[in-house]
XYZ file of C-alpha atoms in Angstrom:
334
model
C 135.819 -12.542 -120.860
C 135.051 -13.971 -117.406
C 132.595 -11.152 -116.758
C 130.881 -11.739 -120.112
C 130.581 -15.501 -119.487
C 129.104 -14.898 -116.035
C 126.598 -12.462 -117.526
C 125.590 -14.976 -120.211
C 125.067 -17.608 -117.548
C 122.939 -15.213 -115.508
C 120.857 -14.330 -118.575
C 120.293 -18.002 -119.378
C 119.248 -18.733 -115.796
C 116.732 -15.872 -115.842
C 115.261 -16.977 -119.184
C 114.661 -20.454 -117.739
C 112.558 -19.195 -114.840
C 109.511 -18.293 -116.944
C 108.296 -18.377 -120.540
C 108.460 -14.710 -121.671
C 110.678 -11.797 -120.681
C 110.617 -8.285 -122.077
C 113.937 -6.696 -122.997
C 113.457 -3.994 -120.351
C 112.757 -6.585 -117.642
C 115.916 -8.499 -118.507
C 117.992 -5.324 -118.556
C 116.676 -4.316 -115.121
C 117.107 -7.807 -113.682
C 120.722 -8.084 -114.891
C 121.553 -4.411 -114.297
C 122.725 -3.863 -117.889
C 121.517 -1.894 -120.890
C 118.937 -3.153 -123.377
C 121.671 -3.117 -126.020
C 123.797 -5.457 -123.885
C 120.822 -7.794 -123.510
C 120.388 -7.978 -127.289
C 124.098 -8.653 -127.766
C 124.131 -11.390 -125.096
C 121.046 -13.026 -126.610
C 122.884 -13.217 -129.939
C 125.870 -14.868 -128.206
C 123.621 -17.485 -126.601
C 122.054 -18.227 -129.980
C 125.532 -18.789 -131.408
C 126.119 -21.334 -128.608
C 123.035 -23.241 -129.700
C 120.381 -21.993 -127.298
C 117.056 -21.511 -129.179
C 116.028 -18.025 -128.051
C 113.259 -16.423 -130.077
C 112.137 -12.812 -130.069
C 108.444 -11.983 -129.891
C 106.646 -8.794 -130.797
C 104.515 -6.725 -128.505
C 104.329 -3.385 -126.825
C 107.812 -3.801 -125.397
C 108.987 -6.881 -127.288
C 110.851 -9.649 -125.564
C 112.547 -13.016 -125.592
C 111.619 -16.626 -125.044
C 113.817 -19.688 -124.478
C 112.288 -22.458 -126.608
C 112.987 -26.182 -126.574
C 115.590 -27.017 -129.213
C 116.112 -30.151 -131.269
C 119.799 -30.333 -130.300
C 121.315 -30.345 -126.841
C 123.215 -27.066 -126.411
C 126.213 -26.714 -124.113
C 125.330 -27.045 -120.429
C 126.034 -24.061 -118.211
C 125.663 -24.158 -114.443
C 126.327 -21.550 -111.831
C 127.797 -22.659 -108.495
C 124.457 -23.087 -106.732
C 123.009 -25.102 -109.614
C 126.064 -27.385 -109.676
C 125.797 -28.125 -105.958
C 122.030 -28.689 -106.199
C 122.497 -31.058 -109.129
C 125.161 -33.093 -107.353
C 122.988 -33.461 -104.245
C 119.842 -34.320 -106.235
C 121.527 -36.983 -108.349
C 123.158 -38.653 -105.347
C 119.837 -38.667 -103.476
C 117.981 -40.132 -106.469
C 118.167 -43.654 -105.036
C 115.822 -42.593 -102.208
C 113.008 -41.735 -104.629
C 112.196 -45.343 -105.450
C 112.122 -44.446 -109.131
C 114.622 -47.146 -110.101
C 117.066 -44.624 -111.566
C 119.978 -44.977 -109.149
C 122.432 -46.363 -111.707
C 121.357 -43.876 -114.373
C 121.696 -41.012 -111.880
C 125.249 -42.091 -111.030
C 126.187 -42.191 -114.713
C 124.601 -38.780 -115.259
C 126.568 -37.315 -112.366
C 129.831 -38.718 -113.748
C 129.053 -37.300 -117.195
C 128.281 -33.864 -115.823
C 131.436 -33.868 -113.709
C 133.511 -34.404 -116.866
C 132.143 -31.303 -118.597
C 132.260 -29.047 -115.552
C 135.028 -26.505 -115.083
C 137.705 -27.636 -112.646
C 136.572 -25.043 -110.108
C 133.055 -26.528 -109.923
C 134.346 -30.117 -109.914
C 136.451 -29.293 -106.869
C 133.461 -27.721 -105.154
C 131.132 -30.706 -105.561
C 133.824 -33.353 -104.967
C 133.361 -33.380 -101.141
C 129.586 -33.766 -101.441
C 128.603 -37.293 -100.479
C 124.918 -38.067 -99.939
C 123.759 -41.391 -98.526
C 120.066 -42.218 -98.780
C 118.967 -43.705 -95.452
C 115.748 -45.705 -95.449
C 113.893 -46.140 -92.110
C 114.201 -49.688 -90.720
C 110.427 -50.248 -90.903
C 110.167 -49.070 -94.506
C 110.373 -51.451 -97.444
C 110.510 -49.157 -100.473
C 109.318 -50.645 -103.731
C 111.193 -49.659 -106.868
C 109.071 -48.255 -109.681
C 110.242 -48.762 -113.235
C 111.415 -45.515 -114.842
C 109.581 -46.192 -118.110
C 106.369 -46.856 -116.175
C 106.713 -43.549 -114.328
C 107.198 -41.784 -117.664
C 104.091 -43.450 -119.136
C 101.963 -42.499 -116.140
C 103.350 -38.952 -116.139
C 102.480 -38.608 -119.828
C 98.895 -39.689 -119.130
C 98.647 -37.218 -116.236
C 99.955 -34.406 -118.435
C 97.700 -35.288 -121.392
C 94.643 -35.773 -119.121
C 93.922 -39.167 -120.659
C 92.087 -41.969 -118.900
C 94.132 -45.044 -118.053
C 93.066 -48.643 -118.508
C 95.200 -50.789 -116.246
C 95.628 -54.101 -114.503
C 96.115 -53.680 -110.775
C 97.432 -56.231 -108.297
C 95.717 -55.525 -104.957
C 97.666 -55.515 -101.724
C 95.368 -58.047 -100.059
C 95.268 -61.713 -100.934
C 92.412 -64.170 -100.734
C 91.979 -65.686 -97.259
C 91.485 -69.138 -98.779
C 94.545 -68.776 -100.996
C 97.250 -66.477 -99.552
C 99.251 -66.992 -102.729
C 96.435 -65.622 -104.864
C 97.695 -62.844 -107.137
C 94.414 -62.079 -108.893
C 94.655 -58.956 -111.027
C 91.835 -56.409 -111.102
C 91.112 -54.467 -114.273
C 90.415 -50.802 -113.565
C 89.779 -47.561 -115.442
C 90.909 -44.334 -113.777
C 91.525 -40.654 -114.451
C 95.157 -39.966 -113.424
C 95.795 -36.620 -111.739
C 99.099 -36.729 -109.839
C 102.160 -38.916 -109.247
C 103.233 -38.697 -105.599
C 105.700 -40.369 -103.242
C 105.008 -41.504 -99.698
C 107.669 -43.112 -97.497
C 109.762 -44.419 -100.345
C 106.905 -45.632 -102.557
C 105.361 -44.115 -105.690
C 101.582 -43.723 -105.929
C 99.184 -42.586 -108.624
C 96.448 -40.314 -107.297
C 93.473 -40.874 -109.578
C 89.708 -40.451 -109.718
C 87.804 -43.678 -110.348
C 84.373 -43.042 -111.810
C 83.102 -46.548 -111.083
C 83.797 -46.157 -107.369
C 83.011 -42.450 -107.278
C 86.059 -41.664 -105.185
C 89.757 -40.794 -105.244
C 92.215 -43.683 -105.271
C 95.904 -43.921 -104.317
C 97.305 -46.765 -106.410
C 100.781 -48.147 -105.820
C 102.751 -47.692 -109.013
C 104.653 -50.963 -108.649
C 101.288 -52.793 -108.738
C 100.131 -51.077 -111.968
C 100.349 -52.577 -115.455
C 98.929 -50.075 -117.990
C 96.941 -51.358 -120.947
C 97.209 -49.650 -124.319
C 95.936 -47.482 -125.767
C 94.921 -44.889 -123.200
C 91.285 -43.859 -122.932
C 89.664 -40.544 -123.880
C 90.646 -37.176 -122.451
C 88.930 -36.016 -119.272
C 88.316 -32.760 -117.450
C 90.574 -32.670 -114.364
C 89.061 -32.427 -110.906
C 90.392 -30.584 -107.885
C 91.287 -32.721 -104.895
C 89.266 -31.956 -101.755
C 90.818 -28.974 -100.012
C 92.867 -28.057 -103.082
C 96.162 -29.269 -101.566
C 97.437 -32.539 -103.045
C 100.070 -33.122 -100.350
C 97.601 -32.511 -97.527
C 94.955 -34.726 -99.100
C 97.299 -37.650 -99.742
C 98.816 -37.368 -96.259
C 95.334 -37.473 -94.754
C 94.403 -40.527 -96.804
C 97.421 -42.487 -95.619
C 96.814 -41.465 -92.041
C 93.249 -42.709 -92.310
C 91.690 -39.323 -91.548
C 89.701 -39.239 -94.796
C 91.300 -36.171 -96.340
C 92.778 -33.332 -94.252
C 96.461 -33.648 -93.498
C 96.167 -32.955 -89.780
C 95.442 -35.716 -87.304
C 91.903 -35.721 -85.849
C 93.433 -35.962 -82.353
C 96.388 -33.852 -81.273
C 97.742 -33.447 -77.751
C 100.676 -32.094 -75.766
C 102.736 -33.615 -72.976
C 105.966 -32.837 -71.117
C 108.302 -35.841 -71.005
C 111.088 -36.454 -68.495
C 113.494 -37.275 -71.314
C 116.102 -35.287 -73.245
C 114.786 -33.918 -76.533
C 117.546 -35.768 -78.396
C 116.183 -39.089 -77.135
C 112.637 -38.294 -78.274
C 113.222 -36.770 -81.728
C 114.173 -40.016 -83.542
C 110.869 -41.607 -82.500
C 108.515 -38.623 -82.735
C 107.944 -39.033 -86.500
C 105.932 -35.944 -87.515
C 105.518 -34.744 -83.927
C 106.959 -31.491 -82.610
C 109.669 -31.759 -79.947
C 110.830 -28.736 -77.925
C 113.719 -28.873 -75.462
C 112.815 -27.595 -71.990
C 116.012 -28.574 -70.215
C 118.738 -31.229 -70.120
C 116.259 -33.952 -69.141
C 112.851 -32.564 -70.159
C 111.082 -31.781 -73.419
C 107.670 -30.842 -74.755
C 106.068 -33.231 -77.270
C 103.110 -32.316 -79.483
C 101.842 -35.418 -81.252
C 98.883 -36.478 -83.365
C 96.998 -39.736 -83.846
C 93.805 -41.171 -85.296
C 92.267 -41.577 -81.793
C 92.849 -40.263 -78.271
C 93.605 -43.748 -76.947
C 96.040 -44.256 -79.819
C 97.710 -40.953 -78.921
C 97.988 -41.924 -75.261
C 99.519 -45.264 -76.250
C 102.056 -43.480 -78.460
C 103.170 -41.334 -75.535
C 103.358 -44.368 -73.239
C 105.887 -46.127 -75.460
C 108.555 -43.616 -74.406
C 108.642 -45.361 -70.980
C 109.207 -42.162 -69.001
C 107.338 -40.014 -66.501
C 105.300 -37.277 -68.138
C 102.770 -34.528 -67.525
C 99.714 -34.046 -69.724
C 99.363 -30.445 -70.850
C 96.134 -31.050 -72.771
C 93.537 -31.315 -74.019
C 91.120 -32.947 -71.532
C 90.337 -35.713 -74.056
C 93.936 -36.902 -73.791
C 93.728 -36.969 -69.982
C 90.553 -39.082 -70.221
C 92.317 -41.472 -72.639
C 95.159 -42.007 -70.150
C 92.624 -42.768 -67.397
C 90.904 -45.339 -69.603
C 94.214 -46.956 -70.437
C 95.237 -46.976 -66.757
C 92.044 -48.841 -65.786
C 92.393 -51.236 -68.710
C 96.062 -52.015 -68.073
C 95.548 -52.189 -64.335
C 92.767 -54.733 -64.779
C 94.911 -56.772 -67.146
C 97.735 -56.776 -64.595
C 95.494 -58.023 -61.775
C 94.146 -60.831 -63.933
C 97.665 -61.907 -64.734
C 98.490 -62.162 -61.024
C 95.434 -64.299 -60.078
C 96.336 -67.879 -59.107
C 95.209 -70.598 -61.459
C 92.305 -72.781 -60.497
């Protein structure tokens, strides 16, 4: 019985990985006969899983969405992944922390004792960087935006800009906008909608917590491809101020007289390589060479510039600038 249950679980997991499977493919994947596959499919149907057979040269099976929730089956790896994901849900900024905790408690109750014991020691704490102020996005708003992205429907929305009027810092003027939503993304604890705005002729990254959709949605649109074809790289480049590509326009390498462990917490997306107990290599990027030199200088340690020459020139400019500022500070008044 244990062997049969494990085989059913394996079959269900395989069926979930893609839409259609031929009987021969399933038999080969599970190392069983085609007859055993047919028998196991019938057992899963009896448990409430909506598996349909389709005709073709070889015939096959498809796991469809059912109207009723069938019994949940998890293998060990899925159970551990689910426990970690639900506990880390508070770090997403999706405003589902309480719901995730309730879901985890519900799932624990229906799990076999063996799996409950395995996930019991797992404790995940979401740590937010001190300089980050994550904004919580409403779960229903995320669902509405996701539905528009999936349906390829234009959105009419009210948007509260990040900047306030200089004459009235308390101004909360709302801007009405019309956009074509393409992707929902997260960046440093915040949710953003990546959308094309026809009126501005450019891509926009709109903070979800500043969006108030207006109903109904607009007409359907033909989706565009983000520049470069990589959403993550494009969005990263936008937030870095490089215009699009994910990589920094300026990247240099230095050797610091500091232990790697002391540099890693402050290197952000830089690469740190240990060279010895008190030395490490740091490869870092920035929007300008002077900005990169300043970022290295904040470590307050002796260092050697490996390259490129533009970084060496930036350090020389900073040395002259700081040296001049120091002399002015020492001049007597009057």
